[in-house]
Coordinates of C-alpha atoms in Angstrom, one line a residue:
M1 CA 125.5 86.2 111.6
I2 CA 125.0 89.6 109.7
K3 CA 126.1 89.3 105.8
C4 CA 125.7 92.9 105.0
V5 CA 125.6 94.8 101.8
I6 CA 126.8 98.4 101.9
L7 CA 124.6 100.5 98.6
D8 CA 125.8 104.4 99.6
D9 CA 127.2 107.5 96.4
E10 CA 130.1 108.6 98.5
L11 CA 133.0 107.0 98.2
L12 CA 133.8 108.2 102.1
A13 CA 130.6 107.1 103.1
I14 CA 131.1 103.5 102.7
S15 CA 134.8 103.7 103.6
Y16 CA 133.4 104.9 107.3
L17 CA 130.5 102.8 107.6
K18 CA 132.8 99.5 106.5
L19 CA 135.5 100.3 109.7
L20 CA 132.2 100.4 111.6
C21 CA 130.4 97.0 111.1
E22 CA 134.3 95.9 111.4
Q23 CA 134.2 96.8 115.2
I24 CA 131.0 94.9 115.7
D25 CA 130.9 91.0 116.6
H26 CA 128.7 89.0 114.1
V27 CA 128.7 91.7 111.0
E28 CA 130.5 91.5 108.0
V29 CA 130.4 93.5 105.0
V30 CA 130.8 91.3 102.5
K31 CA 130.8 94.3 99.2
A32 CA 130.4 97.8 98.7
F33 CA 128.8 100.0 96.0
N34 CA 128.6 103.5 94.8
D35 CA 125.7 102.9 91.7
P36 CA 122.5 102.0 92.8
K37 CA 122.3 100.2 89.3
I38 CA 125.2 97.9 89.7
F39 CA 123.8 97.4 93.1
L40 CA 120.6 95.5 91.7
S41 CA 122.1 93.4 89.3
E42 CA 124.4 91.4 91.6
I43 CA 122.5 91.8 95.1
H44 CA 120.5 88.3 94.5
S45 CA 123.8 87.1 94.4
I46 CA 125.2 88.2 97.0
D47 CA 125.4 85.6 99.7
C48 CA 123.3 88.7 102.5
N49 CA 120.9 88.7 104.9
V50 CA 120.9 93.2 105.6
C51 CA 121.4 95.4 102.7
I52 CA 122.8 99.3 104.4
L53 CA 120.7 102.0 102.4
D54 CA 122.2 105.7 100.8
I55 CA 118.7 107.1 100.7
E56 CA 119.8 110.2 99.1
M57 CA 121.2 109.1 95.4
P58 CA 121.6 110.2 91.9
G59 CA 119.6 108.9 89.5
M60 CA 118.0 105.7 91.7
T61 CA 116.9 106.9 95.6
G62 CA 117.2 103.7 98.0
L63 CA 113.6 104.1 99.1
Q64 CA 112.8 102.8 95.2
V65 CA 116.0 100.3 95.2
A66 CA 114.8 98.8 98.5
E67 CA 110.9 98.4 96.8
L68 CA 113.2 96.7 95.1
I69 CA 114.5 93.8 97.3
S70 CA 112.7 94.6 100.5
D71 CA 110.9 91.1 99.8
S72 CA 114.2 89.0 100.3
K73 CA 116.5 91.6 102.7
K74 CA 116.4 93.2 105.7
I75 CA 117.6 96.8 105.4
I76 CA 118.9 99.5 107.0
F77 CA 118.2 103.1 105.0
T78 CA 121.1 105.5 106.3
T79 CA 120.4 109.8 106.2
A80 CA 121.1 112.8 106.4
Y81 CA 118.0 114.2 106.4
K82 CA 115.5 113.1 108.8
E83 CA 111.6 113.8 106.8
Y84 CA 112.7 110.5 105.0
A85 CA 111.8 108.3 108.1
A86 CA 108.5 107.8 107.5
E87 CA 108.5 106.4 103.3
A88 CA 111.2 104.2 104.9
F89 CA 109.1 103.1 108.2
D90 CA 106.1 102.0 105.3
L91 CA 108.1 100.1 103.4
N92 CA 108.6 97.3 106.5
V93 CA 113.0 98.1 106.7
V94 CA 114.6 97.2 109.9
D95 CA 115.9 101.2 111.2
Y96 CA 117.0 104.1 110.1
V97 CA 119.9 105.7 110.9
R98 CA 120.5 109.4 111.1
K99 CA 124.5 110.9 109.5
P100 CA 126.6 111.1 111.2
I101 CA 126.7 107.3 112.2
K102 CA 128.0 106.1 115.3
K103 CA 128.6 102.7 116.4
E104 CA 126.0 102.8 119.3
R105 CA 123.3 103.6 116.7
L106 CA 124.6 101.1 114.3
I107 CA 124.8 98.1 116.7
Q108 CA 121.3 98.8 117.3
A109 CA 120.3 98.4 114.1
F110 CA 122.0 95.6 114.0
E111 CA 120.5 93.9 116.9
K112 CA 117.3 94.8 115.6
A113 CA 118.4 92.8 112.1
K114 CA 119.7 89.9 114.0
E115 CA 116.3 89.1 115.6
L116 CA 114.3 88.8 112.4
V117 CA 116.2 87.2 110.3
N118 CA 116.7 84.7 113.2
S119 CA 113.3 84.1 113.7
P120 CA 112.1 84.0 109.5
Q121 CA 108.2 84.9 109.0
K122 CA 106.6 82.3 107.7
K123 CA 105.2 82.3 104.1
D124 CA 101.6 82.8 102.9
F125 CA 101.0 79.4 101.8
I126 CA 102.4 75.7 102.7
E127 CA 102.7 73.4 99.3
W128 CA 102.7 69.3 100.1
N129 CA 101.3 66.4 98.6
T130 CA 96.7 66.4 98.4
N131 CA 95.1 64.1 97.1
I132 CA 95.3 65.8 94.1
G133 CA 99.0 65.8 93.4
K134 CA 101.7 68.4 94.8
T135 CA 99.3 71.7 95.8
I136 CA 100.1 75.0 96.9
I137 CA 97.9 76.5 99.2
F138 CA 97.6 80.4 100.3
T139 CA 96.8 79.9 105.1
E140 CA 94.3 83.2 104.5
Q141 CA 92.3 80.8 102.6
I142 CA 92.7 78.5 104.9
A143 CA 89.1 78.2 107.0
Y144 CA 89.6 74.3 109.2
I145 CA 91.4 71.8 109.3
K146 CA 90.8 68.4 111.0
T147 CA 91.7 64.8 110.8
S148 CA 90.9 63.1 107.9
E149 CA 87.9 60.4 109.0
I150 CA 89.2 57.3 106.6
D151 CA 93.4 58.1 107.6
S152 CA 94.5 59.4 110.9
R153 CA 98.0 60.3 109.6
D154 CA 96.3 62.5 106.4
K155 CA 94.5 66.4 107.8
D156 CA 91.7 67.5 106.0
I157 CA 91.7 71.4 105.0
I158 CA 88.4 73.0 104.3
L159 CA 89.1 76.1 102.5
N160 CA 86.1 79.6 103.0
D161 CA 84.7 78.0 99.4
G162 CA 83.6 74.9 101.1
T163 CA 86.7 73.1 99.3
N164 CA 87.7 69.9 100.9
I165 CA 91.7 69.6 100.5
V166 CA 93.1 66.6 101.5
L167 CA 97.1 67.3 102.9
K168 CA 98.6 63.1 102.0
N169 CA 101.1 61.9 106.0
L170 CA 101.7 65.5 107.9
N171 CA 101.4 65.8 111.6
F172 CA 100.2 67.8 113.6
K173 CA 102.8 69.4 114.6
N174 CA 104.5 69.8 111.6
L175 CA 101.0 71.1 109.3
L176 CA 101.6 74.4 113.0
D177 CA 105.0 75.2 111.9
M178 CA 103.7 75.8 108.2
L179 CA 101.3 78.4 109.8
P180 CA 101.2 81.3 110.5
A181 CA 100.4 81.2 114.8
K182 CA 98.7 84.5 115.5
D183 CA 96.0 83.2 112.9
F184 CA 95.7 79.6 113.4
A185 CA 95.0 78.0 116.9
Q186 CA 94.9 74.1 117.1
V187 CA 91.1 73.4 119.3
N188 CA 92.1 69.5 121.0
K189 CA 93.7 66.7 119.4
K190 CA 91.7 66.5 115.6
E191 CA 91.1 70.3 114.4
I192 CA 93.0 73.3 113.9
I193 CA 91.1 76.7 113.1
A194 CA 91.8 79.8 111.4
L195 CA 90.9 82.1 114.1
S196 CA 88.9 84.4 111.0
S197 CA 86.7 81.4 110.5
I198 CA 85.5 82.2 114.6
K199 CA 82.0 83.2 115.4
V200 CA 81.9 82.9 119.0
F201 CA 83.7 81.3 122.1
S202 CA 83.5 79.7 125.6
T203 CA 85.4 78.9 127.9
N204 CA 84.5 75.4 126.4
E205 CA 82.9 75.2 122.3
I206 CA 83.9 77.5 119.5
I207 CA 81.0 78.4 117.6
T208 CA 83.1 78.7 113.7
T209 CA 81.2 81.0 110.9
I210 CA 81.5 77.3 109.1
P211 CA 78.5 75.9 107.5
A212 CA 77.0 72.9 109.1
E213 CA 73.9 70.7 108.6
D214 CA 70.2 71.8 109.2
D215 CA 70.9 75.8 108.6
N216 CA 73.9 76.0 111.8
F217 CA 77.1 76.2 111.9
L218 CA 79.9 74.0 112.2
K219 CA 80.8 73.6 116.6
L220 CA 84.5 72.6 118.5
Q221 CA 84.8 71.6 121.9
I222 CA 87.9 72.9 123.2
G223 CA 90.4 70.2 124.4
D224 CA 91.6 70.9 128.0
T225 CA 95.4 71.0 126.8
Y226 CA 94.6 73.6 124.3
K227 CA 92.2 75.8 127.0
S228 CA 94.8 78.1 128.4
A229 CA 97.2 79.1 124.9
L230 CA 93.7 79.2 123.0
M231 CA 92.8 82.1 125.8
E232 CA 96.3 83.5 125.8
M233 CA 95.5 84.2 122.1
F234 CA 92.6 86.5 122.7
G235 CA 94.0 88.4 125.7
K236 CA 92.2 86.9 128.0

């Protein structure tokens, strides 16, 4: 279900938008505002996942409003002018709908929003119990992950600077669910590599950028089960 909030300084535009939304399945208008400041004061306490923002409003534009809420809500812009399109998409919004709005075009925008709402983005950090207590680890800092040699239920994370942190009692399936799929790959039953740490790879082996003994670099053997998925990631 899409729960949306409308912000437009024109009451007639709000009424028209609400009328269109009522004709679209699985879309509910939770609330509507004609004042950006009141909208901003209330939006974080409203149960909604999509905001429809008019761009041209006195005092504060929809672009300015979007900059303040785009991290927490999906945004669809409406406007009578085409010159804002580039700025709108720079904010990574769902869609940009020109006025006068047609029902078919609004349905397209909601379909895009629905896909994003149903497929939430992975966080850029993981939070778990470690050997140093409850810890937040930013995924961009992770170079390599392996099953602990001391206790197979634990996982050793090696950061880019060589720091080693032990994740307590966490299996690979749940760990991979926490990591952005585009940035990490499981190599075999016991190892996960950050793609940014791969120097060279073949069908059987990965040479990483991680220093090892004797001035060499860490090498990982690719398990048969994981070969096709790895090749796919690199377009092979």
